[in-house]
Amino acid sequence: MRCSSRRLTSYHLMMTLLILWSVLNALLLTCHVGHWQLESRLNHLLLLIFAADYLLRLIRTPDRKTFLIHSAFDLLGIIPMHPIFAVFRLGRLVRLALYHHLFWRLGLAGKWTHAFHRFLYGTGFIYLFSISIVIIVLSALLFSVSEHQSLADSLWWAVTTATTVGYGDDTPHTAVGKIVATGLMFGGIGFIGLLTSTITDFFTRQPAAQNSAPALSPDETRQLLQKLDHLTQQVDQLQTEVKRLAHQSATHHSK
């Protein structure tokens, strides 16, 4: 059992180092710093490692639905369109920190971690964000093929179109490209709007939730009333006992 725990800890430590390495390498590639050819090969190698790790964990997990939900950022981190997608692998570091109770050891657990988990899963942010990324990536891929543009330029076009910025530096000229752009305008903008409204709604409701007491369920209300009745009975019995002792004391002094 102890050997298995050590292996798991070593595996998590190795993945942590690889994640940090891959993110740093992706930032260097994006900023065009260092030896581009070497960093590009390293990026492809790390992408294969994380893709194989994701597939192995998906095959071995007993609950694939839960795995897909909690590992959404891992899936986004192995999208081979642009090195910057490696940044999504940092989401796994947060899960590893929660698994080993690092936030609790550092005194950061509690309210912050609960709010973070509620923001990701309770509001549905992780689902909307994943769907938005998938729509943008697929649109960029189709735009790249139909308009004969690079994946990086197509991704830039998809992001500016989905966010309604629309700089106009890249525009579709073919019929397929215009159809893809139309689909992105309707689907992408809709999900981006839901995403931003979810974020706004979460932060605007936080002060109200902190100032208001949580509502009790019918079962909790019934249990609370039962405890209150029991406490009232105990107080009545205590008052009766105090009166009896006071009466005995007065009788004893009169004699």
PDB file of C-alpha atoms in Angstrom:
ATOM      1  CA  MET A   1       0.000   0.000   0.000  1.00  0.00           C
ATOM      2  CA  ARG A   2       2.827   2.371   0.931  1.00  0.00           C
ATOM      3  CA  CYS A   3       4.703   1.423  -2.267  1.00  0.00           C
ATOM      4  CA  SER A   4       1.615   2.188  -4.346  1.00  0.00           C
ATOM      5  CA  SER A   5       1.247   5.559  -2.627  1.00  0.00           C
ATOM      6  CA  ARG A   6       4.878   6.384  -3.339  1.00  0.00           C
ATOM      7  CA  ARG A   7       4.462   5.472  -6.993  1.00  0.00           C
ATOM      8  CA  LEU A   8       1.403   7.697  -7.272  1.00  0.00           C
ATOM      9  CA  THR A   9       3.238  10.584  -5.624  1.00  0.00           C
ATOM     10  CA  SER A  10       6.222  10.118  -7.944  1.00  0.00           C
ATOM     11  CA  TYR A  11       3.904  10.026 -10.953  1.00  0.00           C
ATOM     12  CA  HIS A  12       2.162  13.226  -9.855  1.00  0.00           C
ATOM     13  CA  LEU A  13       5.516  14.919  -9.262  1.00  0.00           C
ATOM     14  CA  MET A  14       6.727  13.890 -12.722  1.00  0.00           C
ATOM     15  CA  MET A  15       3.522  15.196 -14.355  1.00  0.00           C
ATOM     16  CA  THR A  16       3.850  18.465 -12.431  1.00  0.00           C
ATOM     17  CA  LEU A  17       7.342  19.014 -13.799  1.00  0.00           C
ATOM     18  CA  LEU A  18       6.229  18.119 -17.330  1.00  0.00           C
ATOM     19  CA  ILE A  19       3.260  20.498 -17.103  1.00  0.00           C
ATOM     20  CA  LEU A  20       5.424  23.400 -15.968  1.00  0.00           C
ATOM     21  CA  TRP A  21       7.994  22.574 -18.631  1.00  0.00           C
ATOM     22  CA  SER A  22       5.375  22.380 -21.384  1.00  0.00           C
ATOM     23  CA  VAL A  23       3.752  25.688 -20.370  1.00  0.00           C
ATOM     24  CA  LEU A  24       7.124  27.447 -20.279  1.00  0.00           C
ATOM     25  CA  ASN A  25       8.051  25.981 -23.665  1.00  0.00           C
ATOM     26  CA  ALA A  26       4.681  27.068 -25.124  1.00  0.00           C
ATOM     27  CA  LEU A  27       5.189  30.625 -23.885  1.00  0.00           C
ATOM     28  CA  LEU A  28       8.674  30.724 -25.421  1.00  0.00           C
ATOM     29  CA  LEU A  29       7.264  29.479 -28.725  1.00  0.00           C
ATOM     30  CA  THR A  30       4.428  32.001 -28.680  1.00  0.00           C
ATOM     31  CA  CYS A  31       6.763  34.886 -27.892  1.00  0.00           C
ATOM     32  CA  HIS A  32       9.373  33.654 -30.422  1.00  0.00           C
ATOM     33  CA  VAL A  33      12.111  33.437 -27.813  1.00  0.00           C
ATOM     34  CA  GLY A  34      14.967  30.939 -28.067  1.00  0.00           C
ATOM     35  CA  HIS A  35      15.589  28.202 -30.616  1.00  0.00           C
ATOM     36  CA  TRP A  36      12.276  27.836 -32.443  1.00  0.00           C
ATOM     37  CA  GLN A  37      12.967  24.480 -34.142  1.00  0.00           C
ATOM     38  CA  LEU A  38      14.103  22.781 -30.935  1.00  0.00           C
ATOM     39  CA  GLU A  39      11.197  24.200 -28.926  1.00  0.00           C
ATOM     40  CA  SER A  40       8.740  23.129 -31.630  1.00  0.00           C
ATOM     41  CA  ARG A  41       9.995  19.533 -31.545  1.00  0.00           C
ATOM     42  CA  LEU A  42       9.877  19.553 -27.774  1.00  0.00           C
ATOM     43  CA  ASN A  43       6.308  20.863 -27.909  1.00  0.00           C
ATOM     44  CA  HIS A  44       5.275  17.989 -30.192  1.00  0.00           C
ATOM     45  CA  LEU A  45       6.949  15.445 -27.907  1.00  0.00           C
ATOM     46  CA  LEU A  46       5.236  16.818 -24.810  1.00  0.00           C
ATOM     47  CA  LEU A  47       1.927  16.892 -26.680  1.00  0.00           C
ATOM     48  CA  LEU A  48       2.271  13.178 -27.460  1.00  0.00           C
ATOM     49  CA  ILE A  49       3.118  12.418 -23.809  1.00  0.00           C
ATOM     50  CA  PHE A  50       0.079  14.276 -22.462  1.00  0.00           C
ATOM     51  CA  ALA A  51      -2.209  12.816 -25.131  1.00  0.00           C
ATOM     52  CA  ALA A  52      -1.073   9.262 -24.285  1.00  0.00           C
ATOM     53  CA  ASP A  53      -1.455   9.980 -20.563  1.00  0.00           C
ATOM     54  CA  TYR A  54      -4.984  11.304 -21.112  1.00  0.00           C
ATOM     55  CA  LEU A  55      -6.033   8.268 -23.159  1.00  0.00           C
ATOM     56  CA  LEU A  56      -4.578   5.816 -20.619  1.00  0.00           C
ATOM     57  CA  ARG A  57      -6.374   7.516 -17.744  1.00  0.00           C
ATOM     58  CA  LEU A  58      -9.600   7.573 -19.761  1.00  0.00           C
ATOM     59  CA  ILE A  59      -9.322   3.833 -20.454  1.00  0.00           C
ATOM     60  CA  ARG A  60      -8.474   2.884 -16.866  1.00  0.00           C
ATOM     61  CA  THR A  61     -11.037   5.061 -15.077  1.00  0.00           C
ATOM     62  CA  PRO A  62     -14.182   3.279 -13.842  1.00  0.00           C
ATOM     63  CA  ASP A  63     -16.356   6.394 -14.296  1.00  0.00           C
ATOM     64  CA  ARG A  64     -15.679   7.939 -17.689  1.00  0.00           C
ATOM     65  CA  LYS A  65     -18.429  10.540 -17.416  1.00  0.00           C
ATOM     66  CA  THR A  66     -16.958  12.041 -14.243  1.00  0.00           C
ATOM     67  CA  PHE A  67     -13.484  11.815 -15.728  1.00  0.00           C
ATOM     68  CA  LEU A  68     -14.495  13.738 -18.855  1.00  0.00           C
ATOM     69  CA  ILE A  69     -16.086  16.466 -16.741  1.00  0.00           C
ATOM     70  CA  HIS A  70     -13.207  16.921 -14.305  1.00  0.00           C
ATOM     71  CA  SER A  71     -10.538  16.523 -17.005  1.00  0.00           C
ATOM     72  CA  ALA A  72     -11.990  19.004 -19.490  1.00  0.00           C
ATOM     73  CA  PHE A  73      -8.931  21.246 -19.219  1.00  0.00           C
ATOM     74  CA  ASP A  74      -6.682  18.226 -19.817  1.00  0.00           C
ATOM     75  CA  LEU A  75      -8.497  17.594 -23.089  1.00  0.00           C
ATOM     76  CA  LEU A  76      -8.163  21.239 -24.094  1.00  0.00           C
ATOM     77  CA  GLY A  77      -4.459  21.044 -23.271  1.00  0.00           C
ATOM     78  CA  ILE A  78      -3.822  18.426 -25.966  1.00  0.00           C
ATOM     79  CA  ILE A  79      -5.469  20.327 -28.843  1.00  0.00           C
ATOM     80  CA  PRO A  80      -2.671  20.418 -31.452  1.00  0.00           C
ATOM     81  CA  MET A  81      -3.664  23.724 -33.057  1.00  0.00           C
ATOM     82  CA  HIS A  82      -1.433  26.157 -31.193  1.00  0.00           C
ATOM     83  CA  PRO A  83       1.248  25.825 -28.474  1.00  0.00           C
ATOM     84  CA  ILE A  84      -0.689  28.233 -26.238  1.00  0.00           C
ATOM     85  CA  PHE A  85      -3.251  25.486 -25.548  1.00  0.00           C
ATOM     86  CA  ALA A  86      -0.636  23.985 -23.227  1.00  0.00           C
ATOM     87  CA  VAL A  87      -1.664  26.648 -20.680  1.00  0.00           C
ATOM     88  CA  PHE A  88      -4.849  24.640 -20.035  1.00  0.00           C
ATOM     89  CA  ARG A  89      -2.662  21.913 -18.510  1.00  0.00           C
ATOM     90  CA  LEU A  90      -2.276  24.142 -15.460  1.00  0.00           C
ATOM     91  CA  GLY A  91      -5.803  23.113 -14.504  1.00  0.00           C
ATOM     92  CA  ARG A  92      -4.433  19.681 -13.687  1.00  0.00           C
ATOM     93  CA  LEU A  93      -1.976  21.226 -11.260  1.00  0.00           C
ATOM     94  CA  VAL A  94      -4.920  22.631  -9.307  1.00  0.00           C
ATOM     95  CA  ARG A  95      -6.513  19.173  -9.125  1.00  0.00           C
ATOM     96  CA  LEU A  96      -3.226  17.617  -8.010  1.00  0.00           C
ATOM     97  CA  ALA A  97      -2.882  20.279  -5.320  1.00  0.00           C
ATOM     98  CA  LEU A  98      -6.410  19.507  -4.116  1.00  0.00           C
ATOM     99  CA  TYR A  99      -5.715  15.764  -4.167  1.00  0.00           C
ATOM    100  CA  HIS A 100      -2.647  16.146  -1.948  1.00  0.00           C
ATOM    101  CA  HIS A 101      -4.356  18.790   0.251  1.00  0.00           C
ATOM    102  CA  LEU A 102      -1.652  21.347  -0.545  1.00  0.00           C
ATOM    103  CA  PHE A 103      -4.040  24.284  -0.187  1.00  0.00           C
ATOM    104  CA  TRP A 104      -5.012  23.008   3.268  1.00  0.00           C
ATOM    105  CA  ARG A 105      -1.348  22.601   4.252  1.00  0.00           C
ATOM    106  CA  LEU A 106      -0.645  26.149   3.103  1.00  0.00           C
ATOM    107  CA  GLY A 107      -3.685  27.495   4.939  1.00  0.00           C
ATOM    108  CA  LEU A 108      -5.514  28.412   1.716  1.00  0.00           C
ATOM    109  CA  ALA A 109      -8.266  25.794   1.849  1.00  0.00           C
ATOM    110  CA  GLY A 110     -11.822  26.437   2.858  1.00  0.00           C
ATOM    111  CA  LYS A 111     -13.762  29.353   1.484  1.00  0.00           C
ATOM    112  CA  TRP A 112     -11.524  29.980  -1.543  1.00  0.00           C
ATOM    113  CA  THR A 113     -11.410  26.376  -2.750  1.00  0.00           C
ATOM    114  CA  HIS A 114     -15.156  25.907  -2.249  1.00  0.00           C
ATOM    115  CA  ALA A 115     -15.872  29.087  -4.218  1.00  0.00           C
ATOM    116  CA  PHE A 116     -13.518  27.975  -6.988  1.00  0.00           C
ATOM    117  CA  HIS A 117     -15.184  24.542  -7.247  1.00  0.00           C
ATOM    118  CA  ARG A 118     -18.654  26.119  -7.209  1.00  0.00           C
ATOM    119  CA  PHE A 119     -17.607  28.562  -9.932  1.00  0.00           C
ATOM    120  CA  LEU A 120     -16.276  25.821 -12.244  1.00  0.00           C
ATOM    121  CA  TYR A 121     -18.914  23.123 -11.772  1.00  0.00           C
ATOM    122  CA  GLY A 122     -21.842  24.634  -9.890  1.00  0.00           C
ATOM    123  CA  THR A 123     -22.430  27.399 -12.438  1.00  0.00           C
ATOM    124  CA  GLY A 124     -21.728  25.170 -15.438  1.00  0.00           C
ATOM    125  CA  PHE A 125     -18.769  27.363 -16.432  1.00  0.00           C
ATOM    126  CA  ILE A 126     -16.573  24.391 -17.318  1.00  0.00           C
ATOM    127  CA  TYR A 127     -19.185  23.033 -19.747  1.00  0.00           C
ATOM    128  CA  LEU A 128     -19.841  26.345 -21.479  1.00  0.00           C
ATOM    129  CA  PHE A 129     -16.130  27.086 -21.691  1.00  0.00           C
ATOM    130  CA  SER A 130     -15.325  23.666 -23.180  1.00  0.00           C
ATOM    131  CA  ILE A 131     -18.124  23.933 -25.765  1.00  0.00           C
ATOM    132  CA  SER A 132     -17.000  27.446 -26.709  1.00  0.00           C
ATOM    133  CA  ILE A 133     -13.416  26.278 -27.208  1.00  0.00           C
ATOM    134  CA  VAL A 134     -14.564  23.317 -29.316  1.00  0.00           C
ATOM    135  CA  ILE A 135     -16.674  25.578 -31.553  1.00  0.00           C
ATOM    136  CA  ILE A 136     -13.801  28.030 -31.999  1.00  0.00           C
ATOM    137  CA  VAL A 137     -11.261  25.286 -32.730  1.00  0.00           C
ATOM    138  CA  LEU A 138     -13.483  23.472 -35.252  1.00  0.00           C
ATOM    139  CA  SER A 139     -14.343  26.746 -36.973  1.00  0.00           C
ATOM    140  CA  ALA A 140     -10.670  27.688 -37.159  1.00  0.00           C
ATOM    141  CA  LEU A 141      -9.789  24.278 -38.578  1.00  0.00           C
ATOM    142  CA  LEU A 142     -12.494  24.480 -41.282  1.00  0.00           C
ATOM    143  CA  PHE A 143     -11.540  28.080 -42.039  1.00  0.00           C
ATOM    144  CA  SER A 144      -7.891  27.061 -42.394  1.00  0.00           C
ATOM    145  CA  VAL A 145      -8.758  24.319 -44.886  1.00  0.00           C
ATOM    146  CA  SER A 146     -11.258  26.327 -46.934  1.00  0.00           C
ATOM    147  CA  GLU A 147      -9.330  29.618 -46.974  1.00  0.00           C
ATOM    148  CA  HIS A 148      -5.822  28.080 -47.171  1.00  0.00           C
ATOM    149  CA  GLN A 149      -4.654  29.924 -44.084  1.00  0.00           C
ATOM    150  CA  SER A 150      -2.334  28.800 -41.312  1.00  0.00           C
ATOM    151  CA  LEU A 151      -3.835  27.313 -38.163  1.00  0.00           C
ATOM    152  CA  ALA A 152      -2.515  30.197 -36.056  1.00  0.00           C
ATOM    153  CA  ASP A 153      -4.098  32.850 -38.314  1.00  0.00           C
ATOM    154  CA  SER A 154      -7.341  30.841 -38.518  1.00  0.00           C
ATOM    155  CA  LEU A 155      -7.478  30.568 -34.735  1.00  0.00           C
ATOM    156  CA  TRP A 156      -6.974  34.320 -34.446  1.00  0.00           C
ATOM    157  CA  TRP A 157      -9.817  34.884 -36.935  1.00  0.00           C
ATOM    158  CA  ALA A 158     -12.126  32.520 -35.021  1.00  0.00           C
ATOM    159  CA  VAL A 159     -11.431  34.225 -31.680  1.00  0.00           C
ATOM    160  CA  THR A 160     -11.989  37.745 -33.032  1.00  0.00           C
ATOM    161  CA  THR A 161     -15.175  36.630 -34.775  1.00  0.00           C
ATOM    162  CA  ALA A 162     -16.634  34.738 -31.790  1.00  0.00           C
ATOM    163  CA  THR A 163     -15.949  37.650 -29.429  1.00  0.00           C
ATOM    164  CA  THR A 164     -17.540  40.118 -31.920  1.00  0.00           C
ATOM    165  CA  VAL A 165     -14.310  42.150 -32.063  1.00  0.00           C
ATOM    166  CA  GLY A 166     -13.917  41.640 -35.809  1.00  0.00           C
ATOM    167  CA  TYR A 167     -10.730  43.500 -36.739  1.00  0.00           C
ATOM    168  CA  GLY A 168     -11.285  42.625 -40.395  1.00  0.00           C
ATOM    169  CA  ASP A 169      -7.687  41.551 -41.040  1.00  0.00           C
ATOM    170  CA  ASP A 170      -8.906  38.050 -42.027  1.00  0.00           C
ATOM    171  CA  THR A 171     -12.171  37.552 -43.884  1.00  0.00           C
ATOM    172  CA  PRO A 172     -13.673  34.544 -45.695  1.00  0.00           C
ATOM    173  CA  HIS A 173     -13.699  34.631 -49.492  1.00  0.00           C
ATOM    174  CA  THR A 174     -14.917  31.146 -50.398  1.00  0.00           C
ATOM    175  CA  ALA A 175     -18.455  29.841 -50.023  1.00  0.00           C
ATOM    176  CA  VAL A 176     -17.364  27.246 -47.456  1.00  0.00           C
ATOM    177  CA  GLY A 177     -15.511  29.881 -45.475  1.00  0.00           C
ATOM    178  CA  LYS A 178     -18.573  32.129 -45.371  1.00  0.00           C
ATOM    179  CA  ILE A 179     -20.751  29.232 -44.195  1.00  0.00           C
ATOM    180  CA  VAL A 180     -18.239  28.475 -41.428  1.00  0.00           C
ATOM    181  CA  ALA A 181     -18.187  32.148 -40.446  1.00  0.00           C
ATOM    182  CA  THR A 182     -21.992  32.242 -40.324  1.00  0.00           C
ATOM    183  CA  GLY A 183     -22.107  29.161 -38.099  1.00  0.00           C
ATOM    184  CA  LEU A 184     -19.461  30.653 -35.811  1.00  0.00           C
ATOM    185  CA  MET A 185     -21.357  33.929 -35.580  1.00  0.00           C
ATOM    186  CA  PHE A 186     -24.542  32.204 -34.432  1.00  0.00           C
ATOM    187  CA  GLY A 187     -23.112  29.366 -32.332  1.00  0.00           C
ATOM    188  CA  GLY A 188     -19.893  30.870 -31.025  1.00  0.00           C
ATOM    189  CA  ILE A 189     -21.296  34.267 -30.114  1.00  0.00           C
ATOM    190  CA  GLY A 190     -24.220  32.595 -28.345  1.00  0.00           C
ATOM    191  CA  PHE A 191     -21.985  30.450 -26.148  1.00  0.00           C
ATOM    192  CA  ILE A 192     -19.547  33.299 -25.537  1.00  0.00           C
ATOM    193  CA  GLY A 193     -22.500  35.402 -24.381  1.00  0.00           C
ATOM    194  CA  LEU A 194     -23.630  32.639 -22.020  1.00  0.00           C
ATOM    195  CA  LEU A 195     -20.074  32.340 -20.746  1.00  0.00           C
ATOM    196  CA  THR A 196     -19.717  36.023 -19.913  1.00  0.00           C
ATOM    197  CA  SER A 197     -23.188  36.182 -18.358  1.00  0.00           C
ATOM    198  CA  THR A 198     -22.330  33.167 -16.162  1.00  0.00           C
ATOM    199  CA  ILE A 199     -19.184  34.897 -14.910  1.00  0.00           C
ATOM    200  CA  THR A 200     -21.055  38.150 -14.269  1.00  0.00           C
ATOM    201  CA  ASP A 201     -23.930  36.376 -12.521  1.00  0.00           C
ATOM    202  CA  PHE A 202     -21.568  34.441 -10.234  1.00  0.00           C
ATOM    203  CA  PHE A 203     -19.708  37.527  -9.003  1.00  0.00           C
ATOM    204  CA  THR A 204     -22.822  39.686  -8.658  1.00  0.00           C
ATOM    205  CA  ARG A 205     -24.567  37.023  -6.561  1.00  0.00           C
ATOM    206  CA  GLN A 206     -21.593  36.518  -4.240  1.00  0.00           C
ATOM    207  CA  PRO A 207     -22.248  39.567  -1.975  1.00  0.00           C
ATOM    208  CA  ALA A 208     -25.958  38.722  -1.758  1.00  0.00           C
ATOM    209  CA  ALA A 209     -25.187  35.123  -0.858  1.00  0.00           C
ATOM    210  CA  GLN A 210     -22.747  36.222   1.837  1.00  0.00           C
ATOM    211  CA  ASN A 211     -25.209  38.665   3.410  1.00  0.00           C
ATOM    212  CA  SER A 212     -28.206  36.346   3.396  1.00  0.00           C
ATOM    213  CA  ALA A 213     -28.622  33.253   5.518  1.00  0.00           C
ATOM    214  CA  PRO A 214     -28.868  29.957   3.633  1.00  0.00           C
ATOM    215  CA  ALA A 215     -32.398  28.617   3.231  1.00  0.00           C
ATOM    216  CA  LEU A 216     -33.226  25.482   5.205  1.00  0.00           C
ATOM    217  CA  SER A 217     -34.829  22.461   3.635  1.00  0.00           C
ATOM    218  CA  PRO A 218     -38.092  21.058   5.089  1.00  0.00           C
ATOM    219  CA  ASP A 219     -36.185  18.170   6.723  1.00  0.00           C
ATOM    220  CA  GLU A 220     -33.668  20.527   8.304  1.00  0.00           C
ATOM    221  CA  THR A 221     -36.502  22.773   9.559  1.00  0.00           C
ATOM    222  CA  ARG A 222     -38.313  19.795  11.111  1.00  0.00           C
ATOM    223  CA  GLN A 223     -35.127  18.576  12.811  1.00  0.00           C
ATOM    224  CA  LEU A 224     -34.443  22.066  14.128  1.00  0.00           C
ATOM    225  CA  LEU A 225     -37.970  22.317  15.582  1.00  0.00           C
ATOM    226  CA  GLN A 226     -37.614  18.899  17.226  1.00  0.00           C
ATOM    227  CA  LYS A 227     -34.350  19.955  18.845  1.00  0.00           C
ATOM    228  CA  LEU A 228     -35.947  23.192  19.977  1.00  0.00           C
ATOM    229  CA  ASP A 229     -38.865  21.281  21.579  1.00  0.00           C
ATOM    230  CA  HIS A 230     -36.437  18.933  23.313  1.00  0.00           C
ATOM    231  CA  LEU A 231     -34.418  21.865  24.612  1.00  0.00           C
ATOM    232  CA  THR A 232     -37.592  23.555  25.877  1.00  0.00           C
ATOM    233  CA  GLN A 233     -38.577  20.398  27.772  1.00  0.00           C
ATOM    234  CA  GLN A 234     -35.154  20.223  29.389  1.00  0.00           C
ATOM    235  CA  VAL A 235     -35.415  23.869  30.468  1.00  0.00           C
ATOM    236  CA  ASP A 236     -38.878  23.236  31.969  1.00  0.00           C
ATOM    237  CA  GLN A 237     -37.554  20.204  33.859  1.00  0.00           C
ATOM    238  CA  LEU A 238     -34.633  22.264  35.123  1.00  0.00           C
ATOM    239  CA  GLN A 239     -36.951  25.017  36.337  1.00  0.00           C
ATOM    240  CA  THR A 240     -39.147  22.453  38.128  1.00  0.00           C
ATOM    241  CA  GLU A 241     -36.087  20.936  39.824  1.00  0.00           C
ATOM    242  CA  VAL A 242     -34.848  24.374  40.903  1.00  0.00           C
ATOM    243  CA  LYS A 243     -38.241  25.188  42.431  1.00  0.00           C
ATOM    244  CA  ARG A 244     -38.302  21.839  44.247  1.00  0.00           C
ATOM    245  CA  LEU A 245     -34.843  22.384  45.694  1.00  0.00           C
ATOM    246  CA  ALA A 246     -35.747  25.925  46.704  1.00  0.00           C
ATOM    247  CA  HIS A 247     -38.898  24.650  48.452  1.00  0.00           C
ATOM    248  CA  GLN A 248     -36.916  21.959  50.286  1.00  0.00           C
ATOM    249  CA  SER A 249     -34.333  24.512  51.363  1.00  0.00           C
ATOM    250  CA  ALA A 250     -37.024  26.874  52.680  1.00  0.00           C
ATOM    251  CA  THR A 251     -38.729  24.032  54.583  1.00  0.00           C
ATOM    252  CA  HIS A 252     -35.421  22.966  56.094  1.00  0.00           C
ATOM    253  CA  HIS A 253     -34.608  26.497  57.309  1.00  0.00           C
ATOM    254  CA  SER A 254     -38.125  26.949  58.805  1.00  0.00           C
ATOM    255  CA  LYS A 255     -37.575  23.845  60.959  1.00  0.00           C
TER     256      LYS A 255
END
